[in-house]
XYZ file of C-alpha atoms in Angstrom:
729
model
C 20.044 -51.506 3.557
C 21.119 -54.308 1.393
C 18.859 -53.119 -1.332
C 19.840 -49.672 -1.179
C 23.377 -50.390 -1.556
C 22.742 -52.516 -4.156
C 20.792 -50.054 -6.165
C 23.759 -47.502 -5.802
C 26.183 -49.971 -6.721
C 24.310 -51.187 -9.780
C 24.272 -47.380 -10.387
C 28.144 -46.824 -10.247
C 28.816 -50.118 -12.147
C 26.584 -50.287 -15.045
C 24.897 -46.831 -15.328
C 27.113 -44.041 -15.914
C 30.014 -45.489 -18.006
C 28.994 -42.561 -20.651
C 29.000 -40.171 -17.638
C 32.505 -41.311 -16.606
C 33.309 -40.556 -20.391
C 31.908 -37.284 -20.557
C 34.125 -36.203 -17.480
C 36.911 -36.101 -19.529
C 35.402 -34.094 -22.157
C 35.809 -30.174 -22.483
C 32.508 -28.413 -21.411
C 31.551 -27.790 -24.937
C 32.185 -31.219 -26.156
C 30.312 -32.540 -23.404
C 27.429 -30.429 -24.472
C 27.377 -32.136 -27.974
C 27.452 -35.638 -26.578
C 24.920 -34.747 -24.381
C 22.903 -33.281 -26.932
C 23.012 -36.218 -29.623
C 22.554 -38.910 -27.292
C 19.195 -36.985 -26.420
C 15.738 -36.400 -28.161
C 12.899 -34.274 -27.208
C 9.526 -34.764 -28.386
C 6.799 -32.261 -27.784
C 3.127 -33.649 -27.937
C 0.221 -31.751 -28.930
C -0.050 -29.940 -25.495
C 3.988 -28.743 -25.477
C 4.604 -31.644 -22.720
C 8.105 -32.618 -23.344
C 9.072 -36.421 -23.534
C 12.817 -36.404 -23.171
C 14.987 -39.732 -24.160
C 18.252 -40.003 -23.076
C 20.941 -42.670 -23.573
C 21.939 -42.573 -19.938
C 20.125 -40.877 -16.937
C 22.644 -37.868 -17.388
C 21.690 -37.380 -21.083
C 17.971 -37.659 -19.783
C 18.791 -34.837 -17.032
C 20.577 -32.666 -19.488
C 17.229 -32.713 -22.032
C 15.257 -32.265 -18.989
C 16.791 -29.100 -18.161
C 17.068 -27.987 -21.489
C 13.313 -28.543 -22.111
C 12.427 -26.693 -18.785
C 14.347 -23.361 -19.715
C 12.691 -23.772 -23.294
C 9.338 -23.552 -21.099
C 10.391 -20.840 -18.509
C 13.622 -20.023 -18.031
C 12.592 -17.342 -15.864
C 11.220 -19.655 -13.044
C 14.228 -22.029 -13.543
C 16.415 -18.845 -12.764
C 14.125 -17.258 -9.769
C 14.182 -20.700 -8.122
C 17.827 -20.911 -8.100
C 18.488 -16.884 -7.247
C 16.242 -17.849 -4.287
C 17.862 -20.817 -3.351
C 21.613 -19.940 -3.331
C 20.910 -16.888 -1.366
C 21.437 -13.997 -3.974
C 17.602 -12.747 -4.203
C 19.124 -9.305 -2.790
C 20.858 -8.787 -5.792
C 17.890 -8.367 -7.815
C 15.047 -7.129 -5.056
C 17.346 -4.981 -3.089
C 18.543 -4.979 0.463
C 15.018 -5.937 1.930
C 15.683 -9.583 0.405
C 19.170 -9.690 2.139
C 17.954 -11.741 5.214
C 16.484 -14.351 2.748
C 19.844 -14.805 1.387
C 21.564 -14.885 4.648
C 19.185 -17.680 5.650
C 20.464 -20.025 2.845
C 24.259 -19.093 3.650
C 23.448 -19.765 7.585
C 22.509 -23.443 6.588
C 25.191 -24.022 3.654
C 27.688 -21.537 2.230
C 28.791 -21.832 -1.670
C 31.964 -23.251 -0.329
C 30.188 -25.860 1.709
C 27.849 -26.662 -0.995
C 30.875 -27.074 -3.493
C 32.480 -29.469 -1.172
C 29.290 -31.522 -0.928
C 29.096 -31.981 -4.736
C 32.470 -32.904 -4.679
C 31.986 -35.167 -2.167
C 28.850 -37.014 -3.719
C 28.623 -40.343 -5.143
C 29.943 -40.265 -8.869
C 26.600 -40.915 -10.201
C 24.996 -37.850 -8.497
C 27.959 -35.913 -9.677
C 27.262 -36.969 -12.935
C 23.545 -35.723 -12.715
C 24.419 -32.538 -11.165
C 27.180 -31.793 -13.830
C 24.462 -32.350 -16.333
C 21.868 -30.264 -14.767
C 24.288 -27.620 -15.336
C 25.158 -28.385 -18.772
C 21.449 -28.555 -19.509
C 20.935 -24.782 -18.642
C 24.409 -23.705 -20.132
C 23.704 -24.937 -23.269
C 20.403 -23.770 -23.463
C 21.634 -20.084 -22.629
C 24.592 -20.544 -25.411
C 21.965 -21.754 -28.059
C 19.638 -18.742 -27.226
C 21.724 -15.543 -26.469
C 18.390 -13.622 -26.807
C 17.420 -14.686 -23.427
C 19.073 -12.313 -20.870
C 19.023 -13.661 -17.282
C 18.154 -11.637 -14.484
C 21.395 -12.591 -12.651
C 22.548 -16.336 -13.173
C 24.483 -16.145 -16.619
C 26.049 -19.669 -15.704
C 24.817 -22.291 -13.606
C 26.986 -24.602 -11.606
C 26.550 -28.351 -10.523
C 26.595 -27.682 -6.638
C 23.686 -25.639 -7.410
C 21.110 -28.514 -6.690
C 22.685 -28.755 -3.164
C 20.368 -25.613 -2.152
C 17.317 -27.087 -3.561
C 17.494 -31.140 -3.239
C 13.592 -31.809 -2.192
C 11.085 -30.166 -4.207
C 8.547 -28.867 -2.087
C 7.359 -25.501 -2.374
C 9.994 -23.576 -0.681
C 10.769 -26.297 1.660
C 11.797 -26.294 5.370
C 13.900 -23.520 5.226
C 11.172 -21.475 4.451
C 9.665 -21.986 8.001
C 12.629 -20.247 9.303
C 11.714 -16.450 9.810
C 13.762 -14.005 7.822
C 12.610 -11.396 10.149
C 13.968 -12.694 13.342
C 17.100 -12.979 11.462
C 17.088 -9.706 10.121
C 16.555 -8.531 13.831
C 19.523 -10.540 15.336
C 22.174 -10.167 12.485
C 21.192 -7.117 10.822
C 19.170 -5.075 13.695
C 17.685 -2.835 11.096
C 15.500 -0.020 12.471
C 12.042 -0.333 13.041
C 10.878 1.024 9.705
C 12.742 -1.433 7.865
C 11.757 -4.888 9.852
C 8.100 -5.203 8.622
C 9.309 -5.296 4.950
C 11.935 -7.965 5.788
C 11.054 -10.712 3.374
C 9.872 -14.220 3.702
C 10.721 -15.404 0.257
C 9.599 -14.249 -3.120
C 8.337 -17.245 -4.168
C 5.444 -17.653 -2.334
C 2.483 -15.666 -3.534
C 0.513 -13.718 -1.243
C -2.957 -15.058 -0.667
C -5.020 -16.965 1.917
C -5.027 -20.604 0.441
C -3.687 -22.818 2.743
C -0.473 -24.781 1.327
C -1.220 -28.085 1.129
C -2.520 -31.026 -1.104
C -4.533 -34.060 -1.786
C -3.372 -37.493 -2.244
C -5.797 -40.634 -2.615
C -4.892 -44.053 -3.364
C -7.560 -46.693 -3.898
C -7.027 -50.464 -4.388
C -8.355 -52.807 -6.866
C -11.367 -53.977 -4.658
C -12.842 -50.361 -5.419
C -11.942 -49.769 -9.169
C -13.735 -51.408 -12.288
C -10.494 -52.908 -13.669
C -9.398 -54.414 -10.332
C -6.246 -52.240 -10.522
C -4.676 -49.781 -8.075
C -5.192 -46.158 -8.868
C -3.674 -42.813 -7.283
C -4.785 -39.291 -7.347
C -1.764 -36.948 -7.484
C -3.277 -33.089 -6.531
C -0.825 -30.993 -5.212
C -2.002 -27.550 -4.083
C 0.268 -24.999 -4.964
C 1.041 -21.461 -6.555
C -0.075 -21.927 -10.297
C 2.862 -22.347 -13.018
C 5.287 -23.439 -10.031
C 5.687 -26.928 -11.671
C 5.847 -27.995 -15.233
C 4.281 -31.535 -16.528
C 7.260 -33.636 -18.085
C 8.310 -37.228 -19.040
C 11.800 -38.314 -19.109
C 13.290 -41.546 -19.748
C 16.697 -43.127 -20.410
C 17.929 -46.446 -21.345
C 19.203 -47.186 -17.774
C 15.639 -47.544 -16.626
C 14.355 -44.060 -15.782
C 11.016 -43.647 -17.139
C 9.268 -40.773 -15.046
C 6.136 -38.910 -16.096
C 4.786 -35.963 -13.821
C 5.288 -32.734 -12.024
C 9.155 -31.047 -12.027
C 9.439 -27.990 -9.917
C 11.438 -25.672 -12.324
C 14.934 -26.415 -12.023
C 15.185 -29.616 -10.515
C 16.291 -33.052 -12.331
C 13.906 -35.422 -10.736
C 10.073 -35.814 -11.504
C 8.764 -34.654 -7.894
C 5.059 -35.884 -7.990
C 4.415 -38.332 -10.610
C 4.674 -41.977 -11.681
C 6.648 -44.573 -13.793
C 5.165 -47.898 -15.478
C 4.833 -49.742 -11.997
C 4.819 -47.096 -9.068
C 3.131 -43.682 -8.177
C 3.924 -41.319 -5.616
C 2.246 -38.100 -4.568
C 3.348 -35.747 -1.470
C 1.056 -33.988 0.663
C 2.604 -31.286 3.186
C 3.760 -33.050 6.425
C 2.886 -31.592 9.775
C 5.635 -33.924 11.615
C 7.819 -31.967 13.853
C 11.133 -31.762 11.960
C 12.334 -28.531 13.043
C 13.203 -27.547 16.669
C 14.724 -24.403 18.279
C 17.361 -24.848 20.744
C 18.062 -21.996 23.604
C 21.659 -21.634 23.871
C 23.601 -20.010 26.852
C 26.289 -17.891 25.395
C 29.626 -17.517 27.377
C 32.056 -14.727 26.337
C 35.620 -15.389 27.466
C 39.232 -14.413 26.391
C 39.053 -17.176 23.953
C 36.149 -15.966 22.456
C 32.289 -16.740 22.142
C 31.100 -20.177 23.487
C 28.155 -21.850 24.682
C 27.231 -24.080 27.319
C 26.430 -27.492 27.182
C 26.245 -29.684 30.275
C 29.091 -29.061 32.397
C 31.517 -27.686 29.566
C 31.710 -24.537 27.385
C 31.777 -25.132 23.537
C 33.260 -22.970 21.393
C 30.819 -21.289 18.846
C 31.392 -21.897 15.238
C 31.588 -18.583 13.384
C 32.140 -17.462 9.939
C 32.471 -14.125 8.018
C 30.316 -13.356 5.063
C 29.618 -10.441 2.615
C 26.411 -10.102 0.718
C 25.889 -8.008 -2.214
C 22.454 -6.394 -2.732
C 21.066 -3.802 -5.167
C 20.570 -0.444 -4.328
C 19.743 2.781 -6.292
C 23.506 3.628 -6.768
C 24.487 0.330 -8.159
C 25.628 -2.534 -5.928
C 26.439 -2.536 -2.147
C 27.550 -5.028 0.258
C 26.903 -6.120 4.302
C 29.036 -7.874 6.197
C 28.078 -10.549 8.756
C 29.422 -12.646 11.138
C 27.378 -16.024 11.212
C 27.186 -18.369 14.397
C 26.604 -22.056 14.682
C 26.310 -24.653 17.319
C 26.082 -28.496 17.124
C 22.313 -28.103 16.924
C 22.280 -25.657 14.013
C 22.600 -22.061 12.991
C 22.120 -19.275 15.393
C 18.569 -17.913 13.575
C 17.324 -15.301 16.562
C 17.238 -14.407 19.982
C 15.015 -15.056 22.574
C 15.602 -12.715 25.586
C 19.133 -13.007 26.456
C 19.473 -16.691 24.896
C 20.592 -17.442 21.288
C 18.415 -19.660 19.518
C 19.836 -22.354 17.273
C 17.300 -24.162 14.732
C 17.677 -27.356 13.885
C 16.585 -29.209 10.816
C 17.076 -31.875 7.889
C 20.315 -30.497 6.314
C 21.943 -33.382 4.057
C 21.300 -32.569 0.538
C 23.290 -34.885 -0.722
C 21.007 -37.881 0.468
C 18.201 -35.876 -0.128
C 18.999 -35.484 -3.583
C 19.637 -39.376 -3.900
C 16.649 -39.983 -2.143
C 14.548 -37.743 -4.632
C 16.063 -39.161 -7.639
C 15.912 -42.914 -6.485
C 12.377 -42.330 -5.778
C 11.399 -42.450 -9.556
C 13.219 -45.687 -10.656
C 11.237 -47.953 -8.311
C 9.685 -50.844 -9.650
C 7.048 -51.965 -6.707
C 6.468 -51.386 -3.130
C 9.281 -53.126 -1.719
C 11.872 -51.291 -3.435
C 9.934 -47.864 -2.683
C 10.001 -48.837 1.173
C 13.691 -49.506 0.706
C 14.273 -46.131 -0.876
C 12.271 -44.398 1.834
C 14.731 -46.109 4.305
C 17.100 -42.747 3.400
C 15.039 -40.872 5.324
C 15.479 -37.729 4.160
C 12.004 -36.438 2.883
C 11.693 -34.018 5.676
C 8.705 -31.743 4.645
C 6.194 -34.302 3.013
C 3.946 -37.266 3.408
C 3.879 -39.725 0.381
C 0.375 -41.515 -0.979
C 1.478 -44.637 -3.167
C 0.446 -47.305 -5.285
C 2.117 -49.776 -7.508
C 1.221 -52.133 -10.347
C 1.217 -54.895 -8.052
C -2.219 -53.537 -6.452
C -0.415 -51.849 -3.432
C -1.358 -48.813 -1.635
C 0.449 -47.404 1.159
C 0.866 -44.105 2.838
C 4.129 -42.744 4.741
C 3.357 -39.886 7.320
C 6.651 -37.845 7.238
C 9.903 -39.627 6.338
C 12.859 -37.599 8.202
C 11.743 -37.764 11.898
C 14.286 -37.177 14.872
C 13.869 -39.056 18.119
C 13.330 -36.822 20.886
C 12.829 -37.054 24.908
C 8.968 -36.572 25.557
C 9.557 -35.382 28.631
C 10.378 -31.500 26.867
C 7.581 -29.898 24.947
C 9.615 -28.929 21.318
C 6.551 -26.986 20.354
C 8.235 -24.372 22.067
C 12.276 -23.570 22.120
C 14.121 -26.247 24.559
C 17.057 -25.596 26.650
C 20.223 -26.353 24.224
C 22.521 -26.521 27.397
C 20.509 -29.839 28.455
C 22.166 -32.572 26.381
C 19.082 -34.389 27.365
C 17.121 -32.072 24.771
C 19.513 -33.273 21.599
C 17.956 -35.044 19.091
C 18.536 -38.776 19.518
C 19.404 -39.561 15.741
C 16.289 -40.428 13.314
C 13.337 -42.778 14.118
C 13.591 -46.108 12.087
C 11.447 -46.534 9.266
C 9.233 -49.232 10.788
C 8.411 -46.927 13.699
C 6.941 -44.370 11.755
C 3.095 -43.792 10.990
C 2.471 -45.928 8.163
C -0.343 -47.645 6.326
C -0.147 -50.790 4.037
C -3.054 -52.129 1.941
C -5.476 -50.962 4.689
C -8.756 -53.085 4.514
C -10.865 -49.916 3.815
C -9.129 -50.388 0.320
C -8.964 -46.598 0.245
C -6.250 -43.804 1.842
C -6.506 -40.334 1.644
C -4.305 -37.446 3.084
C -5.494 -33.688 2.662
C -3.016 -32.371 4.984
C -5.144 -33.696 7.824
C -4.435 -36.126 10.436
C -3.426 -39.292 9.387
C -5.261 -40.934 12.085
C -8.538 -40.814 9.740
C -6.258 -41.597 6.616
C -8.030 -44.949 5.854
C -11.231 -45.094 8.025
C -11.432 -47.551 10.310
C -8.423 -48.998 8.856
C -6.483 -45.876 10.262
C -3.304 -45.614 12.368
C -4.201 -45.189 16.122
C -2.703 -41.921 17.848
C -1.363 -43.705 20.915
C 0.760 -46.148 19.099
C 3.013 -43.015 18.107
C 4.923 -40.124 19.795
C 2.760 -37.007 19.702
C 5.204 -34.925 17.878
C 4.852 -37.273 14.788
C 1.627 -35.850 13.811
C 0.259 -32.353 15.014
C -2.415 -31.655 12.178
C -6.161 -31.429 13.250
C -8.813 -32.741 10.778
C -9.878 -30.401 8.183
C -12.594 -29.868 6.034
C -11.178 -31.257 2.898
C -10.430 -34.584 4.982
C -13.883 -34.806 6.165
C -15.446 -34.280 2.332
C -12.426 -37.042 1.147
C -13.563 -39.823 3.752
C -17.363 -39.374 3.361
C -16.677 -39.897 -0.762
C -14.136 -42.509 -0.430
C -15.923 -44.457 2.116
C -19.075 -45.043 -0.513
C -16.585 -45.361 -3.549
C -16.812 -48.301 -5.831
C -16.330 -49.294 -9.322
C -14.018 -46.351 -9.952
C -12.292 -45.491 -13.265
C -9.975 -42.911 -14.111
C -12.977 -40.647 -15.074
C -15.043 -41.666 -11.879
C -11.844 -40.951 -9.877
C -11.710 -37.371 -11.550
C -15.270 -36.848 -10.829
C -14.557 -37.642 -7.019
C -11.722 -35.557 -6.938
C -13.751 -32.526 -8.149
C -16.929 -33.338 -5.940
C -18.272 -29.508 -5.271
C -19.863 -30.179 -2.091
C -18.501 -27.500 0.646
C -18.800 -28.886 3.965
C -17.397 -25.858 5.391
C -19.884 -23.417 3.894
C -22.811 -25.578 5.335
C -21.742 -25.168 8.493
C -21.010 -21.558 8.197
C -24.273 -21.182 6.554
C -26.419 -23.158 9.047
C -25.730 -20.801 11.952
C -26.400 -17.618 9.663
C -29.797 -18.980 8.932
C -30.460 -19.906 12.547
C -29.874 -16.475 13.318
C -31.958 -14.902 10.979
C -34.768 -17.278 11.388
C -34.755 -16.365 15.087
C -34.605 -12.833 14.446
C -35.775 -11.736 10.890
C -35.050 -8.263 9.767
C -37.199 -6.553 7.447
C -34.470 -6.020 4.977
C -35.426 -6.782 1.426
C -31.648 -7.727 0.090
C -31.163 -9.766 3.299
C -34.570 -11.716 2.566
C -33.170 -12.142 -1.209
C -29.817 -13.512 -0.035
C -31.351 -15.780 2.850
C -33.793 -17.350 0.212
C -30.521 -18.047 -2.174
C -28.911 -19.760 0.974
C -31.922 -21.719 2.104
C -32.139 -22.981 -1.376
C -28.560 -23.873 -1.491
C -27.310 -27.507 -1.962
C -23.731 -26.368 -0.756
C -21.916 -27.168 -4.090
C -19.990 -24.540 -5.882
C -20.472 -23.772 -9.537
C -20.028 -20.734 -11.796
C -23.590 -20.207 -11.695
C -24.054 -20.149 -7.917
C -25.121 -16.898 -6.655
C -25.397 -18.587 -2.845
C -21.632 -19.128 -3.091
C -20.628 -15.556 -3.968
C -22.683 -14.622 -0.880
C -21.199 -17.352 1.511
C -17.610 -15.688 0.576
C -18.495 -12.193 1.218
C -19.915 -13.088 4.740
C -16.827 -14.918 5.346
C -14.479 -12.264 4.035
C -16.276 -9.786 6.148
C -16.013 -11.912 9.108
C -12.686 -12.210 9.073
C -12.245 -8.229 8.533
C -14.284 -7.577 11.304
C -11.796 -8.715 14.365
C -14.537 -10.523 15.872
C -13.015 -14.074 15.512
C -11.123 -15.519 18.716
C -7.285 -15.511 17.685
C -5.467 -18.988 17.420
C -8.078 -20.412 15.678
C -7.823 -22.893 12.874
C -10.464 -22.519 9.853
C -12.684 -25.179 11.369
C -12.608 -23.705 14.804
C -13.391 -20.317 13.057
C -16.479 -21.573 11.260
C -17.470 -23.342 14.837
C -17.230 -20.035 16.213
C -19.251 -17.851 13.385
C -21.763 -20.583 13.235
C -22.766 -21.667 16.691
C -20.747 -19.693 19.252
C -20.899 -15.906 17.945
C -23.829 -13.621 18.998
C -26.587 -13.970 16.878
C -26.671 -10.076 16.311
C -22.909 -10.344 15.306
C -23.623 -12.242 12.903
C -26.785 -10.286 11.347
C -24.829 -7.004 11.657
C -22.016 -8.739 9.516
C -23.954 -10.402 7.082
C -25.708 -6.926 6.129
C -22.184 -5.543 6.044
C -21.020 -8.219 3.460
C -24.055 -7.510 1.678
C -23.511 -3.955 1.130
C -20.048 -4.607 -0.024
C -21.437 -6.972 -2.765
C -23.895 -4.669 -4.084
C -21.528 -1.967 -4.238
C -18.907 -4.053 -6.198
C -21.545 -6.006 -8.556
C -24.746 -3.702 -8.197
C -26.756 -6.561 -6.914
C -26.715 -9.462 -3.835
C -27.420 -12.160 -7.137
C -23.967 -12.275 -8.368
C -23.160 -15.260 -9.903
C -19.841 -16.573 -8.562
C -18.151 -17.085 -12.093
C -18.619 -13.536 -12.320
C -16.396 -12.905 -9.211
C -14.283 -15.706 -9.235
C -11.903 -15.598 -12.328
C -8.970 -17.029 -14.020
C -6.691 -14.501 -15.689
C -3.201 -15.603 -17.144
C -1.504 -12.190 -18.621
C 2.259 -12.684 -19.276
C 4.777 -15.086 -17.892
C 5.764 -12.800 -14.765
C 5.643 -14.847 -11.552
C 3.568 -12.409 -9.801
C 0.613 -11.307 -12.058
C -0.853 -7.595 -12.067
C -4.680 -8.792 -12.341
C -7.003 -6.403 -13.930
C -10.986 -6.114 -14.189
C -10.183 -4.473 -17.661
C -8.376 -7.505 -19.298
C -9.895 -10.836 -20.629
C -10.763 -13.471 -17.901
C -12.725 -16.462 -17.347
C -15.098 -17.553 -14.843
C -14.195 -20.545 -12.541
C -16.503 -22.633 -10.565
C -14.165 -23.889 -8.269
C -13.836 -22.582 -4.592
C -10.916 -22.531 -1.828
C -9.952 -25.781 -0.136
C -10.626 -23.955 3.212
C -14.507 -24.405 2.518
C -13.650 -28.554 2.055
C -13.307 -28.040 -1.823
C -11.246 -30.923 -2.977
C -10.338 -28.996 -6.201
C -8.871 -26.286 -4.615
C -9.013 -22.636 -5.884
C -7.018 -20.123 -3.845
C -7.395 -16.452 -5.264
C -6.560 -12.933 -4.508
C -7.473 -9.641 -5.883
C -5.138 -7.346 -8.014
C -4.495 -3.696 -6.757
C -7.786 -2.001 -7.923
C -9.904 -5.098 -8.856
C -13.374 -5.862 -7.911
C -13.076 -9.764 -8.797
C -10.902 -12.181 -7.448
C -8.309 -14.358 -9.558
C -6.813 -17.658 -9.314
C -3.117 -17.914 -7.767
C -2.974 -21.113 -6.306
C -4.634 -24.647 -5.553
C -5.068 -27.122 -8.305
C -2.088 -26.674 -10.408
C -0.763 -29.940 -11.906
C -3.433 -32.743 -11.587
C -3.159 -36.581 -12.554
C -5.220 -39.568 -11.940
C -3.095 -42.833 -12.869
C -4.346 -46.278 -13.154
C -1.724 -49.324 -12.750
C -1.924 -52.755 -14.598
C -0.364 -54.020 -17.369
C 0.047 -51.116 -19.166
C -0.100 -47.349 -17.201
C -2.841 -45.167 -17.925
C -3.237 -41.644 -16.978
C -4.821 -38.103 -17.406
C -3.819 -34.788 -16.143
C -4.446 -31.299 -16.225
C -2.087 -27.942 -15.810
C -3.405 -24.706 -14.670
C -3.374 -22.708 -18.229
C -0.385 -24.662 -20.097
C 2.983 -25.978 -20.388
C 4.805 -22.725 -21.328
C 5.489 -19.617 -19.551
C 5.796 -17.550 -23.289
C 2.679 -15.845 -24.124
C 3.181 -16.398 -27.848
C 3.274 -19.813 -27.283
C 0.326 -21.685 -28.265
C 0.918 -23.556 -25.013
C 0.707 -20.633 -22.750
C -2.863 -20.872 -22.379
C -4.284 -24.106 -24.449
C -5.434 -25.471 -20.989
C -7.131 -22.532 -19.916
C -10.552 -23.569 -20.523
C -10.342 -27.024 -20.236
C -8.806 -26.081 -16.563
C -12.157 -24.151 -16.431
C -14.166 -27.454 -17.793
C -12.475 -29.868 -15.958
C -11.602 -31.680 -19.273
C -8.490 -33.687 -18.823
C -6.005 -34.661 -21.507
C -4.815 -38.470 -21.910
C -1.331 -38.933 -21.284
C 0.857 -40.267 -23.958
C 3.313 -42.517 -22.027
C 4.435 -45.010 -24.544
C 6.438 -44.198 -27.221
C 4.163 -45.165 -29.878
C 1.657 -43.031 -28.507
C 4.041 -39.863 -27.856
C 4.770 -40.394 -31.804
C 1.162 -40.403 -32.457
C 0.730 -36.903 -30.847
C 4.086 -35.642 -31.392
C 4.122 -31.924 -32.540
C 7.998 -31.344 -33.133
C 10.849 -33.758 -32.350
C 14.630 -32.505 -31.957
C 17.704 -32.693 -30.365
C 18.561 -29.947 -27.764
C 20.354 -27.421 -29.479
C 18.468 -28.012 -32.873
C 16.802 -25.171 -34.627
C 12.846 -25.438 -34.757
């Protein structure tokens, strides 16, 4: 705690003198000062390298550069986050907006901003200034809704995950409780427009290896988030106050979410720690109003009136709501005659502090002390540094609970014993530092296999600290890392893209057993089985067996034969070894018929079916088989593919097209100087007219990473443009 205090005092005392001066200026004077103290250099892939005199200058330039690359996504993220989605998408989105307001109204966000430490206020103001300056300099850009950005807005978007914790709260249930919509409207209530509708699991891979496994003797880090494509841009942001971070930034945020500086690197994977709980409240109506039972007392139920606008065919309309909250959290739905409050981490000021300070640490000790802020709620963190340390944090914000109660289900909110008992100390969380194995992996799988024999032990922790089972990606990663040696950046890339699919091997083994026990006199089935028997279970664009396997899985999923409630590995186990033999063969025959119908033959190369297409800058692409696309030799992470490629079909397409999975990928090696290679799914810009809209598309298909220009002399050698924000280019 002493170190955290020191960092904050240092920032206050020495880091923000220029920011303090800026606060006495008018908005336009502030803009001009920031612009003159900020430089942007675009390299040969369009990656912005932002150099600011202060951290606030760097943030100003970072947001300006993000708007240059994709203002559409910057705006969309905040339309959703601050709860104004219905104003552009209509009444069906109003419960997404209501969800945002249940946890924090605009007035409350403004108060939190005003009560923030001054250094954080300066960054939030620079955030707004950077976007507003961009809009002032680009009148041709027409926002869908937000013509002005405010410094309180980051309070709604403080952590960086795709959707964040709040997405786990059902808008359908909120609508049923607060709106009581008719039955025809309920299925249309949105769960958030930022998440694309595909079957790919939202997760990531993070690997850290110590010097004992690398050729150079330096620690290395794999940063491999699996998100919607184009959800994050690649940036480099530096200031004279010690900021020098490179990596992926979620559009509209002022901190590098997954990345590295010269001394440390951090990779977040989605956490399965129990961080959200539901409390069933016993509501009491009395002359004083509504209350709820808590122990032997009745507590008053907090309420506030709110009006939300939504777009209609006849202009804007509005709906009025009365929102309710208990000390557990906002009331989000009902369960029988009980009202249910939802508790989650909601401390945006601390969360923003942790998100920004994370980018400025110099070693593992400092990083660990930063993690003691404990507001990184939806993430695990895989870490490496220039001192050779590797570490793993499974979760960060973890409430203490009485293990007598089952928090997987709603608990009795009237019983004070069910209340959270503060947070677990960082030292009590699942944690690894420099395991003897020399490697750490997390692929959204159990932490208890994260370092082989050196992994944490389940019995040492409460069950609610980890619910995740093993998955095929975890199994795949363990098999590779257990044998790894003499790793270089390129060899780490090879490892991270290893084409073997353990899930496919298990599924097809059961199918072949079924066929061998009851071979059918069907020429196409014989051909398909022959291809499968000769397959090495490695995905490639040329593989015909991969196409057959995917169609088989798709048919099984549509059949309704798989028991409900199973995770993917359990489903594969059922299909491979527990299902009736005749069921497997019948579904396989149907899948081959579908394949032949769509492509004319069962011998169809995977790359003919599995494609990449980027038509325009729209957030939701309308795919078409008639438009140009390229073959991709990657597959879904469900199969155990480390290089994940999630897909969906267009409205009338026979092919499937990539929408998620490997998006931003980096391999980083620490030493006297940091070295890295990166990849983006397509390109840096969301503008089809930009040369950087698709200049990484074929490189993505070919797994051809680009070398990062981190040091200024290297950036200048590859500079494509050099300017101050607001300059005409």
